[in-house]
Short mmCIF file of C-alpha atoms in Angstrom, two decimals:
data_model
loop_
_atom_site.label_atom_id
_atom_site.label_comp_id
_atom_site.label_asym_id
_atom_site.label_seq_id
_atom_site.Cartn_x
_atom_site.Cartn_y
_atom_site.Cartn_z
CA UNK A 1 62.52 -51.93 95.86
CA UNK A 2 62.79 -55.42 94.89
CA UNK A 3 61.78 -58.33 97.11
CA UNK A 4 64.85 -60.35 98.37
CA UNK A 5 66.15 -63.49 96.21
CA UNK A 6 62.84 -63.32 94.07
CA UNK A 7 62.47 -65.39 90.93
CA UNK A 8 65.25 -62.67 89.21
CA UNK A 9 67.59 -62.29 92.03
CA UNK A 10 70.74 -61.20 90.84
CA UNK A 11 68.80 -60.44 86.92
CA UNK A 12 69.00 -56.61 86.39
CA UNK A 13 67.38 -56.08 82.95
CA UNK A 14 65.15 -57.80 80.52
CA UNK A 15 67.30 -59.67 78.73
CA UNK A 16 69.13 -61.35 81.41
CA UNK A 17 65.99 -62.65 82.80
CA UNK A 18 65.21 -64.27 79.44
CA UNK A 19 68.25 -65.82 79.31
CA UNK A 20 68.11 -67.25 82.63
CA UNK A 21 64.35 -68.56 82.47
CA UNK A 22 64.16 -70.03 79.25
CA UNK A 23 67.15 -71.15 79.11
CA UNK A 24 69.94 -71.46 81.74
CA UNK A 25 67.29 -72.30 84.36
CA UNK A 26 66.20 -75.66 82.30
CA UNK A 27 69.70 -76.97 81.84
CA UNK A 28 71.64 -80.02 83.24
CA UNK A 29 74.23 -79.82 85.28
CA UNK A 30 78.04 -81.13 84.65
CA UNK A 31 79.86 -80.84 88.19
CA UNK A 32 83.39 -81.84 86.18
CA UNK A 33 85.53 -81.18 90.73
CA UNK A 34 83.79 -81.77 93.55
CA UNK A 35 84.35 -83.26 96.94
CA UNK A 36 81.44 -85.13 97.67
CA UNK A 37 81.86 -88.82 98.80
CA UNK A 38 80.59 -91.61 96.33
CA UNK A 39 79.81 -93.73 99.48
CA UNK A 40 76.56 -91.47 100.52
CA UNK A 41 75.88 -91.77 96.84
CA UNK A 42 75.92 -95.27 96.75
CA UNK A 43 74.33 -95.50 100.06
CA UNK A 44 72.12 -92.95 99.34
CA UNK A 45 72.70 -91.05 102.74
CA UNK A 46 69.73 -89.45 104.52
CA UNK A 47 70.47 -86.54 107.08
CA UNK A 48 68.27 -85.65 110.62
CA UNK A 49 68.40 -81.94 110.44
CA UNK A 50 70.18 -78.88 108.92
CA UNK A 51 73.77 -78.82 110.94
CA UNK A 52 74.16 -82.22 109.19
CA UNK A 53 73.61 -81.03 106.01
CA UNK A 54 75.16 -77.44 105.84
CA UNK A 55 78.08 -77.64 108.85
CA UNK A 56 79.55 -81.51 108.79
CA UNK A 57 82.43 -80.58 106.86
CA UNK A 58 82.73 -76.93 105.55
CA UNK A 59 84.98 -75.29 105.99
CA UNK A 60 83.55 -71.94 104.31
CA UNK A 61 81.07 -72.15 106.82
CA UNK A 62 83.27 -73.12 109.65
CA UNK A 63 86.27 -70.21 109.02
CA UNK A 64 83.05 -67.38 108.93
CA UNK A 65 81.88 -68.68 112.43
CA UNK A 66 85.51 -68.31 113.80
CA UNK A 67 85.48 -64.72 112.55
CA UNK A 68 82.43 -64.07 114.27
CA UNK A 69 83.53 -65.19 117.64
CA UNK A 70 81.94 -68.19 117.90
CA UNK A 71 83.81 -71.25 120.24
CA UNK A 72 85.33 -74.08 118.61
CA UNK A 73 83.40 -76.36 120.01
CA UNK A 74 79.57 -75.38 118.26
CA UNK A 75 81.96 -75.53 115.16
CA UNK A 76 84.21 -78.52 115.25
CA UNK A 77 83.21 -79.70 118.74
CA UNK A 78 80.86 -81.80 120.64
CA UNK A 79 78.37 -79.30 121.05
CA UNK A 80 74.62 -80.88 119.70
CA UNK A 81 73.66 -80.38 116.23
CA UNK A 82 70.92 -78.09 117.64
CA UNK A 83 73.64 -75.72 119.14
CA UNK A 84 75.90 -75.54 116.27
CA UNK A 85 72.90 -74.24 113.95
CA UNK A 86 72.01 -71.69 116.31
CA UNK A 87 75.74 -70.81 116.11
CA UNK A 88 75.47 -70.75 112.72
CA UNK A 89 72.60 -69.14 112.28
CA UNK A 90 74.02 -65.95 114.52
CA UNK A 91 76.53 -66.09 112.04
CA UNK A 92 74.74 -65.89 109.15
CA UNK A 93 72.75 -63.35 110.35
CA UNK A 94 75.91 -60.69 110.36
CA UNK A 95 76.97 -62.03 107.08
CA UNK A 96 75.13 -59.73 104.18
CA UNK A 97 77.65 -59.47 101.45
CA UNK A 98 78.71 -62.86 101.71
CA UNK A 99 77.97 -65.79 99.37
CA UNK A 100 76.80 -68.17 101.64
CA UNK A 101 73.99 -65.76 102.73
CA UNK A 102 72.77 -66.45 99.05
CA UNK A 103 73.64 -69.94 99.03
CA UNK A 104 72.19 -70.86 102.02
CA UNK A 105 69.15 -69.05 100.95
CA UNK A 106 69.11 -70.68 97.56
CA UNK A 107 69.09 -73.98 99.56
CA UNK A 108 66.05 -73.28 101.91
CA UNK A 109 64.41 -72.22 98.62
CA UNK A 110 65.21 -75.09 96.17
CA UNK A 111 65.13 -78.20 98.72
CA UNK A 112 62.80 -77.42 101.24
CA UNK A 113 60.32 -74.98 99.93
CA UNK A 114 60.98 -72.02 102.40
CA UNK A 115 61.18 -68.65 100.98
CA UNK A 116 61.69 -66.65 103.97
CA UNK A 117 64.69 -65.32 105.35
CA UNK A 118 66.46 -66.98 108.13
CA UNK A 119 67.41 -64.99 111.53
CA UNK A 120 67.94 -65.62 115.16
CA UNK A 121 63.85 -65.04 115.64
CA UNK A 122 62.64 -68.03 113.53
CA UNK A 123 65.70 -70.00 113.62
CA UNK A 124 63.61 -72.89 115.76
CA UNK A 125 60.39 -72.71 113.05
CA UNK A 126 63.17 -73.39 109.80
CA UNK A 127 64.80 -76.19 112.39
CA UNK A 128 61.86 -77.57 112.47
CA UNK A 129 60.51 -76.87 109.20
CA UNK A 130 63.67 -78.76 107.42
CA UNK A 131 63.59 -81.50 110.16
CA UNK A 132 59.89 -82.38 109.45
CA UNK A 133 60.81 -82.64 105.45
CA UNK A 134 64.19 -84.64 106.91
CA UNK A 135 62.54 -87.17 108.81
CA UNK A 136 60.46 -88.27 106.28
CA UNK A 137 63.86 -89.91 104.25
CA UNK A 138 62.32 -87.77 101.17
CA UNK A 139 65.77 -85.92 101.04
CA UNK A 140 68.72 -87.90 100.51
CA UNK A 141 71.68 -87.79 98.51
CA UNK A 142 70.47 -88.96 95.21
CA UNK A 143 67.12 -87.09 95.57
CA UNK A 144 69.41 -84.03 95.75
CA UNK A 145 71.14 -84.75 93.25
CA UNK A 146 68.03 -85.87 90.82
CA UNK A 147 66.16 -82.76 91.92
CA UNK A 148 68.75 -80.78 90.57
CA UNK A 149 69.01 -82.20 87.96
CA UNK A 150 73.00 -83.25 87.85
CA UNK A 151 74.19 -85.50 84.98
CA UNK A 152 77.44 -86.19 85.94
CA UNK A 153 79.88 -86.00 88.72
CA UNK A 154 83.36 -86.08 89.12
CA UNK A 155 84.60 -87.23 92.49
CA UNK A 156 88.17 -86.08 94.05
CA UNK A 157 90.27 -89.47 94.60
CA UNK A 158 93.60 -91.10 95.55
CA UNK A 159 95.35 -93.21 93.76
CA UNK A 160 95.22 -95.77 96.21
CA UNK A 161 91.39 -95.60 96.72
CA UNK A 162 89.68 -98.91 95.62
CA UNK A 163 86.87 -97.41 93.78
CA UNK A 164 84.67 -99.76 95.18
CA UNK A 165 81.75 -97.27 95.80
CA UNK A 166 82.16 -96.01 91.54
CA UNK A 167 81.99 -99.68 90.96
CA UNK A 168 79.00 -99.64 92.64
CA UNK A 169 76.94 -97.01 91.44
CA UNK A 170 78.05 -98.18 87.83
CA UNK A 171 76.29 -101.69 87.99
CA UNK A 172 73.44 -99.49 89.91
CA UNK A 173 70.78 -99.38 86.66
CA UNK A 174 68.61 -97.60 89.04
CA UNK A 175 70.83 -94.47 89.23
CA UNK A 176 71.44 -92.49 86.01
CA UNK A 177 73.72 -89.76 86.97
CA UNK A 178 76.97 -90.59 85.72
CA UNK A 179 79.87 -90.78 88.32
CA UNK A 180 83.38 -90.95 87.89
CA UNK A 181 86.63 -90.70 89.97
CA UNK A 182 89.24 -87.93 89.31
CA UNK A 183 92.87 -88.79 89.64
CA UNK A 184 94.32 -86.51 92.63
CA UNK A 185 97.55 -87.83 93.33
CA UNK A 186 98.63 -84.78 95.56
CA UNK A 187 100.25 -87.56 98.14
CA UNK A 188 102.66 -89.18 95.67
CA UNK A 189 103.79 -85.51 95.22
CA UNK A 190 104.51 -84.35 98.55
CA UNK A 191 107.87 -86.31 99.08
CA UNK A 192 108.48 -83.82 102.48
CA UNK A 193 105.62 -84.84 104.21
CA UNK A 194 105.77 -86.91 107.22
CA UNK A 195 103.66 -89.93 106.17
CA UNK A 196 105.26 -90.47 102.77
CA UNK A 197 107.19 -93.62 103.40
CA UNK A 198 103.82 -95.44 104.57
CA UNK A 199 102.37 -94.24 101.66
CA UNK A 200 104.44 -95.80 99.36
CA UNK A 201 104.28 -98.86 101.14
CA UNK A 202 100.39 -98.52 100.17
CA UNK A 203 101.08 -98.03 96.81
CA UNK A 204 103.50 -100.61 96.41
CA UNK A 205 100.51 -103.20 98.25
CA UNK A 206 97.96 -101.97 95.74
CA UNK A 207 100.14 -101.93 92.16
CA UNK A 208 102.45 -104.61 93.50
CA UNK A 209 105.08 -103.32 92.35
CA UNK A 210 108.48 -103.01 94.85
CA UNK A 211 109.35 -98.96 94.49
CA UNK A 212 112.77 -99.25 94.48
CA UNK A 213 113.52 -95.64 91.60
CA UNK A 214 111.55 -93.62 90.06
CA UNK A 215 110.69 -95.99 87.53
CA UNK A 216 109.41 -98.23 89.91
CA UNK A 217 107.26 -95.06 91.70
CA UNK A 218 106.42 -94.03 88.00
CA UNK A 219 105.48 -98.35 87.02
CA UNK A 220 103.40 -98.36 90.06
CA UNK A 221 101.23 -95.08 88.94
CA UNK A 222 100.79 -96.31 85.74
CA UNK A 223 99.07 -99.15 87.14
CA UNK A 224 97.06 -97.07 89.63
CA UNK A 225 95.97 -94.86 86.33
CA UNK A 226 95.08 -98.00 84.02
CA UNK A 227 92.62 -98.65 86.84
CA UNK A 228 91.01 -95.49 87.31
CA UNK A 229 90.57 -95.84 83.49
CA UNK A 230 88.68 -98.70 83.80
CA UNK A 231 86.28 -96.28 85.75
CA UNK A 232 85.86 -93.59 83.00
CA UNK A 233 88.35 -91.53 84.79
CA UNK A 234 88.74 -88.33 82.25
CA UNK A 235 90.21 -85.63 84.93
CA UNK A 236 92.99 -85.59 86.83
CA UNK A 237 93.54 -82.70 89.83
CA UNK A 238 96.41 -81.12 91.45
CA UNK A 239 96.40 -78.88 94.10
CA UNK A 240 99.51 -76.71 94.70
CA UNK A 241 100.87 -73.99 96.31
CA UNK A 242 103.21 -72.60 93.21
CA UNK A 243 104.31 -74.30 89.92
CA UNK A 244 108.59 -74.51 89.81
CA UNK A 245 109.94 -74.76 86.43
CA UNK A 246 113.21 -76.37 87.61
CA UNK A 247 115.96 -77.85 85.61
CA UNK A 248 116.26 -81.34 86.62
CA UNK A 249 117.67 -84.87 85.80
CA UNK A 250 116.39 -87.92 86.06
CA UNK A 251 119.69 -89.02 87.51
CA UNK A 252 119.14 -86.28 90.18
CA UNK A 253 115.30 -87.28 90.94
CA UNK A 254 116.59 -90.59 91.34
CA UNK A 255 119.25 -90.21 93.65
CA UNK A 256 116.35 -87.42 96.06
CA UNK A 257 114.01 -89.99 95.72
CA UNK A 258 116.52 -92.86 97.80
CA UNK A 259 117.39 -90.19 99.85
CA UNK A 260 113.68 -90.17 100.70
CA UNK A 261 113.19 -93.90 100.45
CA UNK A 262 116.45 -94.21 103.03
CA UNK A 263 114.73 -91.82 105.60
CA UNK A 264 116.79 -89.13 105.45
CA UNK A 265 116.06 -85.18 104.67
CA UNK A 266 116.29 -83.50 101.58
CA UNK A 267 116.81 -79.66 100.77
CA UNK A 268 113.81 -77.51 99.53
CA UNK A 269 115.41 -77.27 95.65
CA UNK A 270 115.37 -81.26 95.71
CA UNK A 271 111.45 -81.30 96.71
CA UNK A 272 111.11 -79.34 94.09
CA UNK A 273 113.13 -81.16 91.08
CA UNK A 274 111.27 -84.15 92.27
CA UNK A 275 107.99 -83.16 92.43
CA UNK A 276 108.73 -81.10 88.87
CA UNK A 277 109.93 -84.66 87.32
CA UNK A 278 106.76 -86.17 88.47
CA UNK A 279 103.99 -83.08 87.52
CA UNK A 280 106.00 -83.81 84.34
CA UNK A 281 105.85 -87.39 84.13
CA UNK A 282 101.76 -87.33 84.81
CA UNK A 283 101.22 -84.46 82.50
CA UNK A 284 102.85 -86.49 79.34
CA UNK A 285 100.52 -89.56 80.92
CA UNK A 286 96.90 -87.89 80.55
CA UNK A 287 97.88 -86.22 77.27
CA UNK A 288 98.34 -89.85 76.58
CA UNK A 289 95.36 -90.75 78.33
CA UNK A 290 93.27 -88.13 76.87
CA UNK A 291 92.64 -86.74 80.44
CA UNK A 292 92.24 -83.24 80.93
CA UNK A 293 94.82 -81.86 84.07
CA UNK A 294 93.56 -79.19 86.57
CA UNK A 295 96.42 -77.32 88.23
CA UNK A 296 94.94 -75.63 91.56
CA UNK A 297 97.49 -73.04 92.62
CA UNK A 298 98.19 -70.22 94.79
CA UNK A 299 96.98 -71.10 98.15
CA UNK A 300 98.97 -70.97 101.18
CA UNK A 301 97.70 -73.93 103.25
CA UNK A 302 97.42 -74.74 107.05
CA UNK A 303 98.48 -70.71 108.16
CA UNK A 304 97.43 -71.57 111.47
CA UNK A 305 100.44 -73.42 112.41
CA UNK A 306 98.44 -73.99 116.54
CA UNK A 307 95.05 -74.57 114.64
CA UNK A 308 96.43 -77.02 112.36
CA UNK A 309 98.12 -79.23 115.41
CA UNK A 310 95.04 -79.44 116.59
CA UNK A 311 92.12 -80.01 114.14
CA UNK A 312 94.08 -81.25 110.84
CA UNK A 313 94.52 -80.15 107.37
CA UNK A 314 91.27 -78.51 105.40
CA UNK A 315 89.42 -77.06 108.76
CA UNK A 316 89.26 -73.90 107.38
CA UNK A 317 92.96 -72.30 108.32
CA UNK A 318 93.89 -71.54 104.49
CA UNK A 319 94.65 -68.42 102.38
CA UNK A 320 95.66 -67.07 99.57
CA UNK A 321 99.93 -66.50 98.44
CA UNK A 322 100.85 -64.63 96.00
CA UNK A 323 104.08 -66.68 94.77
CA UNK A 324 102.41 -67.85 91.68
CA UNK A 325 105.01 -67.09 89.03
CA UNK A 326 104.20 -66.24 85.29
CA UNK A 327 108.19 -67.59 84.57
CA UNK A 328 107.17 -71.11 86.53
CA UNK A 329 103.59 -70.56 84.42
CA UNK A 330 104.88 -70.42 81.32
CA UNK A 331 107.80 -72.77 81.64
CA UNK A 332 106.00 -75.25 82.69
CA UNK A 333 103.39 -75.25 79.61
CA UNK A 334 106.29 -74.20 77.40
CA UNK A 335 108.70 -77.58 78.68
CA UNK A 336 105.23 -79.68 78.04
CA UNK A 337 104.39 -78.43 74.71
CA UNK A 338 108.08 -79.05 73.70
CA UNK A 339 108.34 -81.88 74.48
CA UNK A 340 104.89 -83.20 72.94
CA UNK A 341 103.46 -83.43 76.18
CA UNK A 342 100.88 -80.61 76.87
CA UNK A 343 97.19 -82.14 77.93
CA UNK A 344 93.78 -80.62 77.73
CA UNK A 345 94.38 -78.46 80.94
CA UNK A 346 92.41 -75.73 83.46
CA UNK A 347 94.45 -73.38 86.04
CA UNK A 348 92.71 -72.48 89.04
CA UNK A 349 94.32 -69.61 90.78
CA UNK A 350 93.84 -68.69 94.14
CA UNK A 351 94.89 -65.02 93.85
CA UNK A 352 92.89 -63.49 90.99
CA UNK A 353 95.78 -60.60 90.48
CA UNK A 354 97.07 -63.46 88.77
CA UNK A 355 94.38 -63.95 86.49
CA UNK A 356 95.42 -61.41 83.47
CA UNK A 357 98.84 -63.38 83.87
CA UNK A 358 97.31 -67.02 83.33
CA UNK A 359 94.69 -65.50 80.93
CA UNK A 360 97.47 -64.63 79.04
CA UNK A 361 99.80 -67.08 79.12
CA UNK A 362 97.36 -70.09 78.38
CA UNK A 363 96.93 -68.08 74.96
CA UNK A 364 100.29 -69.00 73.68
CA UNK A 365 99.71 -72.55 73.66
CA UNK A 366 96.29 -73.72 71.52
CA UNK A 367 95.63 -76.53 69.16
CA UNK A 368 94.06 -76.94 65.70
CA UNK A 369 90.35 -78.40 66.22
CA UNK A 370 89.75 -78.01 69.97
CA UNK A 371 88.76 -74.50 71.60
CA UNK A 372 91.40 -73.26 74.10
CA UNK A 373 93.30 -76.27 74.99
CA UNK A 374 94.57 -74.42 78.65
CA UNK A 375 92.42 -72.40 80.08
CA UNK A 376 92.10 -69.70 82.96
CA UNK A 377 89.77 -72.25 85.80
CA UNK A 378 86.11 -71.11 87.21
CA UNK A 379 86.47 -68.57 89.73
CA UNK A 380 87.53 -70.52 92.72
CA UNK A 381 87.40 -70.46 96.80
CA UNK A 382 87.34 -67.22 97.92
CA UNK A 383 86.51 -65.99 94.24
CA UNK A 384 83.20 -68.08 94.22
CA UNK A 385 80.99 -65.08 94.87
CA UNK A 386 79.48 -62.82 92.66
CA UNK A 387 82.35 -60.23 92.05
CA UNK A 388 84.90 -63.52 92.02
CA UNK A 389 82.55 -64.80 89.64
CA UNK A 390 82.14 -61.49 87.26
CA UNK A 391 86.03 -60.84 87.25
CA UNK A 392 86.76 -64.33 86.38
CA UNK A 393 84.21 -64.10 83.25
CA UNK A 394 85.51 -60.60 82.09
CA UNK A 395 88.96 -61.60 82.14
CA UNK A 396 88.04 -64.48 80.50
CA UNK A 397 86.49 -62.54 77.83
CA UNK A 398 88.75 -59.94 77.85
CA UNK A 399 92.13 -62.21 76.82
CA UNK A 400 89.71 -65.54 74.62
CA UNK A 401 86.99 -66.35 73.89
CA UNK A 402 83.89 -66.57 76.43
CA UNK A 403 81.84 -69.21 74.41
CA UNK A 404 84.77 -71.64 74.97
CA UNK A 405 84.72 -71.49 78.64
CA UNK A 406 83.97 -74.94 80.32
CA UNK A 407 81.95 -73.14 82.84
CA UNK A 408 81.54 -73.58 86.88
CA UNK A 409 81.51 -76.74 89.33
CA UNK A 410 80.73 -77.04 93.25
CA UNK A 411 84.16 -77.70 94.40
CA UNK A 412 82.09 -79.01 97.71
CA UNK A 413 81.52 -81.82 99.91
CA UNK A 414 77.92 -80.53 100.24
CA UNK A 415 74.97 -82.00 97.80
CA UNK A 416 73.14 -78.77 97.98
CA UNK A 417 76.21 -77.09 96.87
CA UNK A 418 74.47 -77.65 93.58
CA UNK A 419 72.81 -74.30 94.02
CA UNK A 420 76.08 -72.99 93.02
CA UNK A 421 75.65 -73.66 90.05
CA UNK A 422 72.71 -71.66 89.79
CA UNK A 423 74.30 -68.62 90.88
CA UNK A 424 76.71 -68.82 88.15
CA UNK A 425 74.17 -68.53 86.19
CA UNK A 426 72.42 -66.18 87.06
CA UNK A 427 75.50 -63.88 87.38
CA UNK A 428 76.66 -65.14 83.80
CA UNK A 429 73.20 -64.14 82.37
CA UNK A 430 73.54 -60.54 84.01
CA UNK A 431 76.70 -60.07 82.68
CA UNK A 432 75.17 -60.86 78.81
CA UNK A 433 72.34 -58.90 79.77
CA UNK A 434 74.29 -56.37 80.51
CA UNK A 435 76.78 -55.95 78.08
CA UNK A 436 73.03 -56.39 75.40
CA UNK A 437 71.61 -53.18 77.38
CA UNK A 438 74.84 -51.53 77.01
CA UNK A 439 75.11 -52.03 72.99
CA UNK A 440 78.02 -53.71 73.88
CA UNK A 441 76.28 -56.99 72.59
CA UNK A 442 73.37 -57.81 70.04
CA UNK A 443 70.62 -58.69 71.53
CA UNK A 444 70.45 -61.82 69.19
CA UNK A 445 68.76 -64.19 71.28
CA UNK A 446 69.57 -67.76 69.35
CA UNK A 447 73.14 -66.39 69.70
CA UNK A 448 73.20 -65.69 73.22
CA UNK A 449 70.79 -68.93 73.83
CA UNK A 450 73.83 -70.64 72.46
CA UNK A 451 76.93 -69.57 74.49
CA UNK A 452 74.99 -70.35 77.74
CA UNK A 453 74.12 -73.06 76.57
CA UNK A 454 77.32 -73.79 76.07
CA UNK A 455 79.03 -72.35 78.75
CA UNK A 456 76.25 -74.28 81.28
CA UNK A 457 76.72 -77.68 80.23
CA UNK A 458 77.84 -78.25 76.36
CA UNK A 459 81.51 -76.91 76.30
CA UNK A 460 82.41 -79.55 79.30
CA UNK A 461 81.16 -82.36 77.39
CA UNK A 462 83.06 -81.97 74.38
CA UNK A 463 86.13 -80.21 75.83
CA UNK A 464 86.39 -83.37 78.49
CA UNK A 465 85.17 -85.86 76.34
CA UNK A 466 81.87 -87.44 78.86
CA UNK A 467 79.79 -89.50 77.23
CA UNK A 468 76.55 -87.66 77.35
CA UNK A 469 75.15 -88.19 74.33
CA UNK A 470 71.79 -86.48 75.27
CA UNK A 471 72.95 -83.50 76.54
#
């Protein structure tokens, strides 16, 4: 019997244990989507105890406690910190099987030194254990992010943010992990919601530029992209529930968009022209750019219609759909690439029965001199756990090539989500080591050395173009 998350937790044979330790283990990480906030970066924000660190704002964490019974208010509540991690740490307790029993692990192990295994009995000695370490204002946001050893970031942004904090930590000398904002212009998009008008009136402050059309709307993000340019920006991010290949004008865009403008409702197949002639519009603007475009798709967001009322969007009241359409799929790419338009891009999908479709699809449409232009995204959400992870990979391999793959990312607010990357890894290396024990695989080790390499760090430089140069 093995001891739990040893040195080769989640390394079955020989092989993958090489190819973890001397090689995967030592390599820098490239977190290309995240959600963590450049302003505790630049501030370098400290934390008192654990809750701060591991509860603040996920909403993995958060939806688990709900499932186990626990009241809203140790989650989202007033309840102390102190309450909310023995909360928590009831939870956790019940959760074998899921990821963030490893993660949480991993993070007790790589940022505070404990190696044992955290339960309802000793929850009080790892409080204060991690508070001691805490209080001493050894562990803040950049130490994390040193200590494990991160290159680069890319942030999740609005248009409309001012980028002060990247401006910031670009003049900082001090600092030498790269950061730089990702276009997310999700708002711009979502011409039903309630709060569009006023944020078009923040647009219009910011690009001054009077959106009167859509060539005004269109003037005023151009504007909004020359300045995130000025950044480094090199991603842009879209999250959606479903892609709709729609015939559409521009004459008909225009007149749904002064509809909009004039206050008054539109019809569902007008939402969708629209927000078709804009995905298109930004599209043809980072192939342009040179900006790579990461479609996010197949969630079904804010199910809790009560919940949602009452604590806001991203609380942990998503799911998956399955309305993801390999017709809207391959239109879309298909209208793009006709048109000259197609960018570097990644699809995320929420529902991995979709991933043999996307695999597929993103197949039809590569380029001379640059390895899988679209690709099938890192296994994502509720796909971020080992068999998420090991589908993802085979199907991957199955329909490319697996040495092309751009690799895996945090997708958190959390800077010890960095673990994650980890436990990519060391589920990538055990699926090489495992296909090598099989003789499905030669065990040539400068070969294998290499696509980790690659997949780890290497492919995301090239394939997004950072400016790494010693990486």
């Amino acid at each position: 019997m093995r001891l739990f998350m040893d040195q080769d937790f989640l390394l079955q044979t020989d092989t993958a244990k090489e190819l973890y330790h001397e090689c995967a283990a030592k390599l820098p990480i490239i977190d290309y989507h995240c959600h963590v906030n450049p302003r505790e970066i630049a501030q370098n924000q400290k934390f008192q105890n654990l809750t701060q660190l591991w509860l603040k704002e996920d909403h993995y964490k958060w939806r688990l406690m709900r499932m186990s019974g626990v009241e809203e208010r140790y989650i989202t509540g007033k309840a102390s910190d102190w309450e909310k991690f023995e909360k928590w740490v009831e939870t956790l307790e019940r959760s074998v099987g899921n990821p963030l029993y490893h993660w949480c692990h991993l993070e007790l192990q790589r940022y505070f030194g404990y190696y044992g295994v955290l339960n309802t009995e000793n929850r009080k000695e790892v409080w204060d254990f991690c508070s001691q370490k805490l209080s001493r204002g050894e562990i803040g946001a950049r130490e994390l992010i040193k200590q494990s050893r991160v290159a680069l970031i890319c942030t999740t942004d609005d248009p409309t943010d001012s980028l002060r904090w990247h401006r910031e930590l670009r003049e900082d000398t001090q600092f030498v992990t790269q950061v730089l904002p990702t276009w997310r212009p999700d708002r711009l998009l979502e011409i039903e919601k309630d709060d569009f008008l006023q944020y078009i009136e923040k647009l219009e402050q910011l690009s001054e530029v009077k959106i009167q059309s859509v060539a005004d709307l269109k003037s005023a993000a151009e504007k909004r992209m020359d300045y995130f340019q000025e950044f480094g920006c090199k991603l842009a991010d879209h999250g959606m529930e479903n892609i709709y290949c729609v015939r559409q004008s521009r004459e008909e865009v225009e007149v749904v968009l002064k509809k909009r403008l004039r206050g008054e409702s539109i019809a569902e197949e007008e939402i969708m022209k629209y927000k078709m002639e804009l995905l298109s519009f930004f599209a043809s603007q980072y192939q342009k750019r040179n900006w790579t475009m990461q479609l996010h798709l197949g969630c079904h967001r804010n199910s809790n219609t009560r919940e949602f009322q009452r604590l806001g969007a991203d609380t942990g009241f998503d799911c998956i759909n399955n309305e993801v359409s390999s017709k809207h799929v391959i239109g879309f790419l298909d209208e793009l690439n006709i048109r000259g338009n197609l960018p570097r891009m990644l699809i995320y999908c929420l529902n991995s029965a979709d991933y043999e479709m996307i695999g597929a699809a993103v197949s039809c449409f590569s380029e001379p001199f640059l390895s899988q232009k679209v690709q099938l995204g890192a296994a994502w959400w509720f796909h971020d756990c080992k068999a998420g992870i090991e589908k993802q990979l085979e199907v991957f391999a199955n329909l490319g090539s697996l040495g092309n793959f751009v690799g895996m990312l945090t997708d958190s607010r959390s800077f010890l989500s960095y673990v994650r990357h980890e436990y990519f890894r060391r589920i990538l290396c055990n699926l090489l080591g495992k296909w090598v024990e099989d003789g499905e695989c030669p065990r040539d080790k400068r070969h294998l050395n290499r696509i980790v390499r690659d997949i780890c760090c290497k492919n995301a430089v090239r394939y997004f173009g950072f400016n790494l140069n010693t990486i």
